[in-house]
Coordinates of C-alpha atoms and ligand atoms in Angstrom, one line a residue:
X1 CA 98.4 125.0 149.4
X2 CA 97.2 128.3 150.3
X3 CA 97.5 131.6 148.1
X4 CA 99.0 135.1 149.6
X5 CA 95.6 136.6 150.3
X6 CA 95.2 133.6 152.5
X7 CA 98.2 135.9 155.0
X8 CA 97.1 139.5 154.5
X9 CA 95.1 139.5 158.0
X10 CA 98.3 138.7 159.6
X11 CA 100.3 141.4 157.8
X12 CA 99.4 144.6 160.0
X13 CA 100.2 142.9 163.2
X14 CA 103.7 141.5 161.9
X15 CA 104.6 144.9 160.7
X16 CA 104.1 145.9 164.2
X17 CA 106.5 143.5 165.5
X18 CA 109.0 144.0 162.5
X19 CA 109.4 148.0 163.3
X20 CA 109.5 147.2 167.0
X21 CA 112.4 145.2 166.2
X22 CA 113.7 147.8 163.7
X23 CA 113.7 150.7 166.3
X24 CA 115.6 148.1 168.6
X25 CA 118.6 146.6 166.8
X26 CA 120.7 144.2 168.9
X27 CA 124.6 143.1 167.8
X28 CA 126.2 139.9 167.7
X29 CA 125.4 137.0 170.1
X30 CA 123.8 139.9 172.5
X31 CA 120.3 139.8 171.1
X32 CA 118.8 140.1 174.7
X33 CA 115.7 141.6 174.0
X34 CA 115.3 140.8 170.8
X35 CA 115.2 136.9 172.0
X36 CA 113.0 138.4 175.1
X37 CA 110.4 139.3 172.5
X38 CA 110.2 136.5 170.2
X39 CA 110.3 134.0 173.4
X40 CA 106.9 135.9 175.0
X41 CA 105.6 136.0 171.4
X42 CA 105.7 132.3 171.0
X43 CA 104.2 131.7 174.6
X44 CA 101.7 133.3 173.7
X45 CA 101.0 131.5 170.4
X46 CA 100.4 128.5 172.8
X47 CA 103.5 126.8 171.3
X48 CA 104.1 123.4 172.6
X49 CA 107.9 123.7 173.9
X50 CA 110.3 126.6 173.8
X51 CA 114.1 126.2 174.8
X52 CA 116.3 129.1 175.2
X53 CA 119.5 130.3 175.6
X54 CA 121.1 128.1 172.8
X55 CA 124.1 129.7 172.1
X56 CA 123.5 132.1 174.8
X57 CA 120.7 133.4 172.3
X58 CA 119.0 131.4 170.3
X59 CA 115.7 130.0 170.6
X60 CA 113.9 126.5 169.6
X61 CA 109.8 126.7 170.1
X62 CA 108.4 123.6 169.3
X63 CA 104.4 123.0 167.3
X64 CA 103.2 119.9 167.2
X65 CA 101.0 119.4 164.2
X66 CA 97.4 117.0 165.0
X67 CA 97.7 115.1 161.6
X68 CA 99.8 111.7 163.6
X69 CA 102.9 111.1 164.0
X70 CA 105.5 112.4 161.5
X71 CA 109.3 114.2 161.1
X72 CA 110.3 117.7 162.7
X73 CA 111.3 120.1 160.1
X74 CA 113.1 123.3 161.2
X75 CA 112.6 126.9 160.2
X76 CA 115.2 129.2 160.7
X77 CA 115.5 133.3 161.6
X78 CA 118.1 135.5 162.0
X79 CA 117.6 137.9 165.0
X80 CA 121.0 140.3 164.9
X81 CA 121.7 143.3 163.2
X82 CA 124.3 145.2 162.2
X83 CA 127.3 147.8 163.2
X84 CA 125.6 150.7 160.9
X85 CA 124.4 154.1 161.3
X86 CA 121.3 153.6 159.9
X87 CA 120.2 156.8 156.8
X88 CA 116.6 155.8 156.2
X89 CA 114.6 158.6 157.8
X90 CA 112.0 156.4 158.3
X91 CA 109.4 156.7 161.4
X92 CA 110.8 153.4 162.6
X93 CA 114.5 154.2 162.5
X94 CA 117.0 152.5 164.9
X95 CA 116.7 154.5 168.3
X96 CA 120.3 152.9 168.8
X97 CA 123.5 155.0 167.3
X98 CA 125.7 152.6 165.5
X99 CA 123.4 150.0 164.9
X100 CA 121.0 149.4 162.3
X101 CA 118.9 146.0 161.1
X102 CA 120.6 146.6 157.6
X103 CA 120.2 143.1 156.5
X104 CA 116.3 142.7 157.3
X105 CA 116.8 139.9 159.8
X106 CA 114.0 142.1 161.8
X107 CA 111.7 141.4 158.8
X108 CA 113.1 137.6 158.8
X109 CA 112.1 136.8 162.9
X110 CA 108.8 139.0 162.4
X111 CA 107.8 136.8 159.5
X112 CA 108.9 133.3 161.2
X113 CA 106.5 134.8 164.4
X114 CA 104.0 135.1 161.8
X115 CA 104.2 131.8 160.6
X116 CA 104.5 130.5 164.6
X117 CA 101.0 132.6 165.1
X118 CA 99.2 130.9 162.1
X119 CA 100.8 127.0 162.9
X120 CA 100.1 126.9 166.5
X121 CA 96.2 127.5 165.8
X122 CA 95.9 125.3 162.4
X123 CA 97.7 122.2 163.1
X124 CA 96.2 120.0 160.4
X125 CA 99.7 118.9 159.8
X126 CA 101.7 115.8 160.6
X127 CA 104.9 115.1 162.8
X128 CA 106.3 119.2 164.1
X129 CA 107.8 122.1 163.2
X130 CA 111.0 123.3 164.9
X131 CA 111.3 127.6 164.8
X132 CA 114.6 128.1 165.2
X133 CA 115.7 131.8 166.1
X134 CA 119.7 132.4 165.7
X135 CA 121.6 135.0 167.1
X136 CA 125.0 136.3 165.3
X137 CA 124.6 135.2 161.8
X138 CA 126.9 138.0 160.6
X139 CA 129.5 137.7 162.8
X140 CA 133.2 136.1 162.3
X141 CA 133.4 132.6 163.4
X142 CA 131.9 131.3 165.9
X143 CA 129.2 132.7 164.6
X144 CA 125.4 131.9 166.2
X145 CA 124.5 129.5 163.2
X146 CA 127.9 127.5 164.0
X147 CA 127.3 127.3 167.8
X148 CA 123.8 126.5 167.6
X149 CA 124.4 123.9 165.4
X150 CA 127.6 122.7 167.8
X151 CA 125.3 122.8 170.5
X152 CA 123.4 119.9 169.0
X153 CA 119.6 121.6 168.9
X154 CA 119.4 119.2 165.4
X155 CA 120.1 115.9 167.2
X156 CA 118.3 116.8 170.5
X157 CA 114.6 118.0 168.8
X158 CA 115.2 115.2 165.6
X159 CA 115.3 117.5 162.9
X160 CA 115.4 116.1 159.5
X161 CA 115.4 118.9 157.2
X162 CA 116.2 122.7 157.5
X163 CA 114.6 125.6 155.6
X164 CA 115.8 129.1 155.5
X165 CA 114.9 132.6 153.9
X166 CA 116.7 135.3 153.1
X167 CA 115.2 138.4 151.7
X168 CA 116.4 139.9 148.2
X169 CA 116.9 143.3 147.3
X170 CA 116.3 143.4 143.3
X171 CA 114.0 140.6 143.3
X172 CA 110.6 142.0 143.0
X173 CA 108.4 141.9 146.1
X174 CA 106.1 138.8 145.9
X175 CA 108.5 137.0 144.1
X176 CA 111.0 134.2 144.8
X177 CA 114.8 132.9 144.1
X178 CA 116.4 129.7 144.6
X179 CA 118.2 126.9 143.2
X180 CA 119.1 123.5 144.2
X181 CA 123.0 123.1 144.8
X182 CA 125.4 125.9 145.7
X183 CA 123.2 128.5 146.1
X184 CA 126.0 131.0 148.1
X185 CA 130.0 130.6 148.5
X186 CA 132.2 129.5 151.2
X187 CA 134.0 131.8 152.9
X188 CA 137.6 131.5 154.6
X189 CA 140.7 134.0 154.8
X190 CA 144.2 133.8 154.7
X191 CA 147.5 135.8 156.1
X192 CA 151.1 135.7 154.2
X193 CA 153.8 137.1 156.0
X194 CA 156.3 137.2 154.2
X195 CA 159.7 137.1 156.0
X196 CA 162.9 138.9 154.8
X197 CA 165.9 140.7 156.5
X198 CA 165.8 144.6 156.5
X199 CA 168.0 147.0 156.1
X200 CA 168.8 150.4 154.6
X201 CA 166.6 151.5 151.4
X202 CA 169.8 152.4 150.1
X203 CA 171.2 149.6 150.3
X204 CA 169.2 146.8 149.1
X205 CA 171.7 144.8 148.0
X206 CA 172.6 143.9 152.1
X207 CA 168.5 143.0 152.6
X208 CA 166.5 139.9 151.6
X209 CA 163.5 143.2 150.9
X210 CA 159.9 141.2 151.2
X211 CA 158.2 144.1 149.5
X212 CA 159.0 142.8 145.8
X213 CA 158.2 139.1 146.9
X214 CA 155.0 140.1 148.8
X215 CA 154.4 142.2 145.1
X216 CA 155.2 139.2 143.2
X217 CA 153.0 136.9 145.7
X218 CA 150.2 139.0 144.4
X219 CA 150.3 139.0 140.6
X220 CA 151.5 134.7 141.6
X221 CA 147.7 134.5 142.8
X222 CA 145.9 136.4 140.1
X223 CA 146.7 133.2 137.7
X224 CA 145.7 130.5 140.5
X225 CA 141.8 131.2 139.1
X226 CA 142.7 132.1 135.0
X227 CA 144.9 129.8 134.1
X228 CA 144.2 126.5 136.9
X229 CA 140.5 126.7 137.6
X230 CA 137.7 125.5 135.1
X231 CA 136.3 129.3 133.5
X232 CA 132.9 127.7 134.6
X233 CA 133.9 126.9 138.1
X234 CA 133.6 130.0 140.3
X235 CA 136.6 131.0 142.9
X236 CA 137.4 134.1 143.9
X237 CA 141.0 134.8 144.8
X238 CA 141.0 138.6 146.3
X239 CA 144.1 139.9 148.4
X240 CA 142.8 142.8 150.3
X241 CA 145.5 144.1 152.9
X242 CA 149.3 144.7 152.5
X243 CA 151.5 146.5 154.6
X244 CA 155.1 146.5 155.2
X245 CA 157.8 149.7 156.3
X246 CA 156.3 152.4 157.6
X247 CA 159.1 155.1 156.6
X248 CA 160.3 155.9 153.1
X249 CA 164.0 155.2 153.8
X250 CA 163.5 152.0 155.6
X251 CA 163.2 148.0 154.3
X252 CA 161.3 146.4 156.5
X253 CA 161.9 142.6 157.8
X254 CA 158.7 141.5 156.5
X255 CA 155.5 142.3 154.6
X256 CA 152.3 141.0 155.8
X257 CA 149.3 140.5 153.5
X258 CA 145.7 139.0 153.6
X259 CA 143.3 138.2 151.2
X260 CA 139.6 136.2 151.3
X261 CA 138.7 133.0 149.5
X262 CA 135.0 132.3 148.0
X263 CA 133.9 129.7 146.2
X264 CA 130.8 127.5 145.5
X265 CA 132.7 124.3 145.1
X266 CA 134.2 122.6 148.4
X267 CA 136.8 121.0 145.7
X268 CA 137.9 124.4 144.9
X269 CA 138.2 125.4 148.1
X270 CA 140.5 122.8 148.7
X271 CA 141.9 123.6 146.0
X272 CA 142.4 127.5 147.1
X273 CA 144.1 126.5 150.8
X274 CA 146.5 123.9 149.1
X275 CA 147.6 126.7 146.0
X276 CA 148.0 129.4 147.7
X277 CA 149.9 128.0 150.4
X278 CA 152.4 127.0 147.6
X279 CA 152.3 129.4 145.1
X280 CA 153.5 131.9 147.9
X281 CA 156.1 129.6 149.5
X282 CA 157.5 129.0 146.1
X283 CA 157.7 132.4 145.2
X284 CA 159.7 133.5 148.7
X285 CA 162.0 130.7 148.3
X286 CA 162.8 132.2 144.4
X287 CA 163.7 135.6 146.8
X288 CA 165.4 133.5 149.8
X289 CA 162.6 135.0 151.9
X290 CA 160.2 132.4 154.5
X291 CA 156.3 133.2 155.1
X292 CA 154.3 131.8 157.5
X293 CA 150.6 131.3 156.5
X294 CA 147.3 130.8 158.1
X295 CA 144.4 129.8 156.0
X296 CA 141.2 130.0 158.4
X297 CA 137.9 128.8 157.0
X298 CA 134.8 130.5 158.0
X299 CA 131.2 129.6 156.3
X300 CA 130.9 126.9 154.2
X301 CA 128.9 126.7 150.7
X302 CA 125.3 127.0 150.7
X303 CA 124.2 124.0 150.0
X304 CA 120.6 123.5 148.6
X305 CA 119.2 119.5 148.7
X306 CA 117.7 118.8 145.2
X307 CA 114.4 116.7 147.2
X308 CA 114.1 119.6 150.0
X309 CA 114.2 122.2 147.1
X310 CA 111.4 120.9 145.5
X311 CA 109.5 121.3 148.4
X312 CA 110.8 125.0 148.6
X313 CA 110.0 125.7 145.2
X314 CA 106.2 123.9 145.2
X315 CA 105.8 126.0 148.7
X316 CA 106.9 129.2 147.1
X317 CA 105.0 128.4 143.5
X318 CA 101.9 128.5 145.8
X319 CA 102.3 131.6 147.3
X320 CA 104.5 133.8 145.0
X321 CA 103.8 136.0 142.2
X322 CA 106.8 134.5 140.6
X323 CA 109.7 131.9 141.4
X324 CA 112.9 131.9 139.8
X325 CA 114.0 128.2 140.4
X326 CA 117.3 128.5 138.6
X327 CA 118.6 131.7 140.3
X328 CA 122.1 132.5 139.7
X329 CA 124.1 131.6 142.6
X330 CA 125.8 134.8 144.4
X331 CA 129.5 134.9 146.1
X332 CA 128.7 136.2 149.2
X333 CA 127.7 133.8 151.9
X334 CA 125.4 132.7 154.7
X335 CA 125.5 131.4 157.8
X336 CA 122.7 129.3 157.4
X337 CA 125.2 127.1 155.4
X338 CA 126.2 125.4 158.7
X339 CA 122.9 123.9 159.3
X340 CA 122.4 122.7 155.9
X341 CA 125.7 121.2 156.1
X342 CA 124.7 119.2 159.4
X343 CA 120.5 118.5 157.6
X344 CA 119.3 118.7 154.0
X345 CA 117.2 121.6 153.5
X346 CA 117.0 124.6 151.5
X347 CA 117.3 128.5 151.8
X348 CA 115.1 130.7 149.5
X349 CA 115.4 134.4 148.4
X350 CA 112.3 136.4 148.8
X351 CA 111.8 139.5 147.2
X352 CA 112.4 142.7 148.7
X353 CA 112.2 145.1 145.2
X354 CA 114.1 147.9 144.4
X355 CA 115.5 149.2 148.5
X356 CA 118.7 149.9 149.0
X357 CA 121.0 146.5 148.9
X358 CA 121.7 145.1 151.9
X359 CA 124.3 146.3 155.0
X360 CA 124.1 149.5 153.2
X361 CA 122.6 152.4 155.9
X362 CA 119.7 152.9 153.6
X363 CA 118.5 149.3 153.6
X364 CA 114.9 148.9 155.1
X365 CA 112.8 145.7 154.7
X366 CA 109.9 146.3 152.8
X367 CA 106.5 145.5 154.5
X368 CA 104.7 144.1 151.5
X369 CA 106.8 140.9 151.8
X370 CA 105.3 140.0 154.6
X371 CA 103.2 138.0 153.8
X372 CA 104.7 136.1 151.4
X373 CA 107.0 135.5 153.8
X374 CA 104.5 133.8 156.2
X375 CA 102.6 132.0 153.4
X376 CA 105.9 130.7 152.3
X377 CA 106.6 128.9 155.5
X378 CA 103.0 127.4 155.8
X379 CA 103.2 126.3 152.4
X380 CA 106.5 124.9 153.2
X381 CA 105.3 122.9 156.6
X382 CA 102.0 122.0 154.1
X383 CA 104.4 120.4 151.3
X384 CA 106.4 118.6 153.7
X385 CA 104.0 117.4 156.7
X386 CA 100.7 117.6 155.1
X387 CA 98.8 114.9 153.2
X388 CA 100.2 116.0 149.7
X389 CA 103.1 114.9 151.3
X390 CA 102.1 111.3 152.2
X391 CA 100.7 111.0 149.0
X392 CA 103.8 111.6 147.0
X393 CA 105.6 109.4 149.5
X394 CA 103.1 106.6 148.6
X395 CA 103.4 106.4 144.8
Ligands
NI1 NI1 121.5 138.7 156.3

C-alpha cells in the first residue's frame, strides 16, 4: 500500500486536466469532448483496450496488470456536468453560460486519468482493471449509469466488482466516508390526479371539488412514514407540486399533485409504491372522486458489499488522513447505484472540505484531493489484485 506522498508528482498535471475540463462543461449524454479528451488521454497512457461510444458516451479502457492471470475490477467516473450558471470567479470558470461542473465530476474523470496514468506504467498487479467513464449520471432516467449498465459493458469485459468515488463537501480534504450497506437512497416519483366534477365555486354542493380530497391526500401521506414505518427505518414521503383551478371563482375537474419517494431500504420502497397508491385511492373514494396514479422508479439504493467495502476502506486507510468507516448514510442518491446493483462493489466519499455543497453555482472541486483521489484507486487495484490479496484469499 502506498502513502499520499507516493501521488503528489502526479497532482500538477491532473489539475491541468481537471480545470480544462472545468472551463469546458458538457450536459447530459452529450459529453462529446469531454469523452474526446479522456479517450486520447488513455491512448496515450499505452492502455491496453479502449471502447467507446457506450451509451453514446461512455468509455471502457482496459490495463492489464503483469502479476498472472486474475479478475477485472471496474473503476468508475462521472464525466457530465450540470445546468448551472456557475458564481465562482475563479480563473478556471466555465467558458459555457448555463453550465457549470457543480458536482466535481471534472475532479472525478481527472482523478480516474490519474490513476489510468500511474496503472498503465506499474502493472505489478494481477488479472485488469476496467476505467469506466459515464456520461449523464445526473440526469432523469435513462440516465448514463442505467444505459451503460443495459448495454452489458459488465458482462462483455467480466467485471466482478465495481468501485466508485464521489467527492464530499464537509468532509475534510484528505479524508474519507463510507459504510457498508445503504450508503445513499432510492429515488422514484409519483403523480395523483385526482378526478372530480367541476362546477361553480358557488356552488359546491353540484361539484364532486378535488381540491379538499387532493388536501386531504396530503396530510393522508404525512402519517404513511410516523405512524407505519419503523422510526429507525428511513423513508421520505415529500409531495412537492399541486395545482388545480386556475381562477378564483372556478372548481376545477381535477387536482393534479406529485411528490418524490427516498428511502435506503428496497422493502420500504415497496412499501412507499403499494401505500401511497392506497392511501390516496381510499381517500378519493371517501369524496366519490377517482385518481389515476403513476409511480415511476428512478435510482435504486446505494448498495455497498460488506467484502468489497473492506477493500475500500483498507485502500482508503492507506492513503487517507482519516476514514470514517461508519458514515451516516445521506438521502440523496447516485447513479452509480445501478452498477452496484448489477456487481458488488463499493462507492467512497472523498473529502472536499469546507466549498460550497454541491450543484450550488459556487461549488468548485478542491485540487488538494487529488491525490488522494489517485492513491485511493491504486490502493484499491493493490487491495484487490495484488499479492495482499492472494494472501488473504489463501488463509
Ligand atoms: Ni455528482
Amino acid at each position: 500500500m502506498l502513502q499520499v506522498e507516493h501521488f503528489r508528482h502526479l497532482q500538477a498535471e491532473v489539475t491541468d486536466w481537471r480545470r480544462h475540463l472545468h472551463r469546458n462543461p458538457e450536459l447530459d449524454f452529450a459529453v462529446y469532448e469531454t469523452a474526446r479528451f479522456v479517450t486520447e488521454k488513455l491512448a496515450s497512457f499505452g492502455v491496453n483496450h479502449i471502447e467507446t461510444r457506450i451509451a453514446e458516451t461512455g468509455i471502457v479502457a482496459i490495463i492489464q496488470g503483469q502479476g498472472g492471470l486474475g479478475p477485472t475490477i471496474g473503476l468508475r467516473a462521472d464525466m457530465d456536468a450540470l445546468p448551472i450558471q456557475e458564481s465562482t470567479g475563479k480563473p478556471w470558470s466555465s467558458q459555457f453560460d448555463g453550465k457549470m461542473h457543480a458536482c466535481g465530476h471534472d475532479g472525478h474523470t481527472a482523478m480516474l486519468l490519474g490513476a489510468a496514468k500511474y496503472l498503465a506504467s506499474n502493472r505489478d498487479f494481477k488479472g485488469s482493471v476496467a476505467l469506466i467513464f459515464q456520461p449523464a449520471e445526473e440526469v432523469e432516467l435513462p440516465s448514463g449509469g442505467f444505459k451503460m449498465v443495459e448495454d452489458g459493458f459488465l458482462d462483455r469485459f467480466n467485471i466482478e466488482r465495481v468501485y466508485g468515488m464521489h467527492n464530499w463537501p464537509g468532509i475534510a480534504v484528505g479524508e474519507f466516508g463510507l459504510r457498508a450497506g445503504s450508503l445513499m437512497a432510492s429515488q422514484d416519483d409519483f403523480d395523483i390526479v385526482v378526478r372530480g366534477k367541476g362546477g361553480h365555486a358557488a356552488a359546491p354542493h353540484l361539484t364532486v371539488d378535488p381540491v379538499p380530497t387532493a388536501a386531504q391526500i396530503v396530510l393522508g401521506l404525512q402519517t404513511l412514514v410516523s405512524r407505519s414505518t419503523d422510526p429507525l427505518d428511513a423513508l421520505v414521503v415529500s409531495v412537492t407540486k399541486q395545482s388545480a383551478s386556475f381562477a378564483y371563482n372556478v372548481i376545477a375537474d381535477q387536482a393534479e399533485m406529485a411528490g418524490t419517494v427516498r428511502t435506503l431500504s428496497p422493502a420500504l420502497r415497496d412499501f412507499a409504491e403499494r401505500r401511497i397508491e392506497e392511501v390516496a385511492r381510499c381517500i378519493a373514494m371517501a369524496h366519490g372522486a377517482e385518481i389515476d396514479f403513476r409511480y415511476r422508479r428512478s435510482v435504486p439504493v446505494t448498495f455497498n458489499d460488506a467484502e468489497a467495502t473492506k477493500s475500500a476502506i483498507q485502500a482508503a486507510r492507506s492513503v487517507g488522513r482519516a476514514v470514517d468507516d461508519q458514515i451516516k448514510p445521506v438521502m440523496g442518491s447516485e447513479d452509480f447505484a445501478y452498477m452496484l446493483k448489477a456487481r458488488p462493489g463499493a462507492l467512497v466519499f472523498l473529502g472536499n472540505g469546507s466549498s460550497a455543497p454541491v450543484h450550488n453555482p459556487a461549488y468548485d472541486f478542491d485540487d488538494e484531493a487529488i491525490p488522494y483521489g489517485i492513491g485511493y484507486w491504486v490502493n484499491l487495484v493493490k487491495s484487490e489484485l495484488g499479492d495482499e490479496r492472494v494472501l488473504l484469499t489463501r488463509q
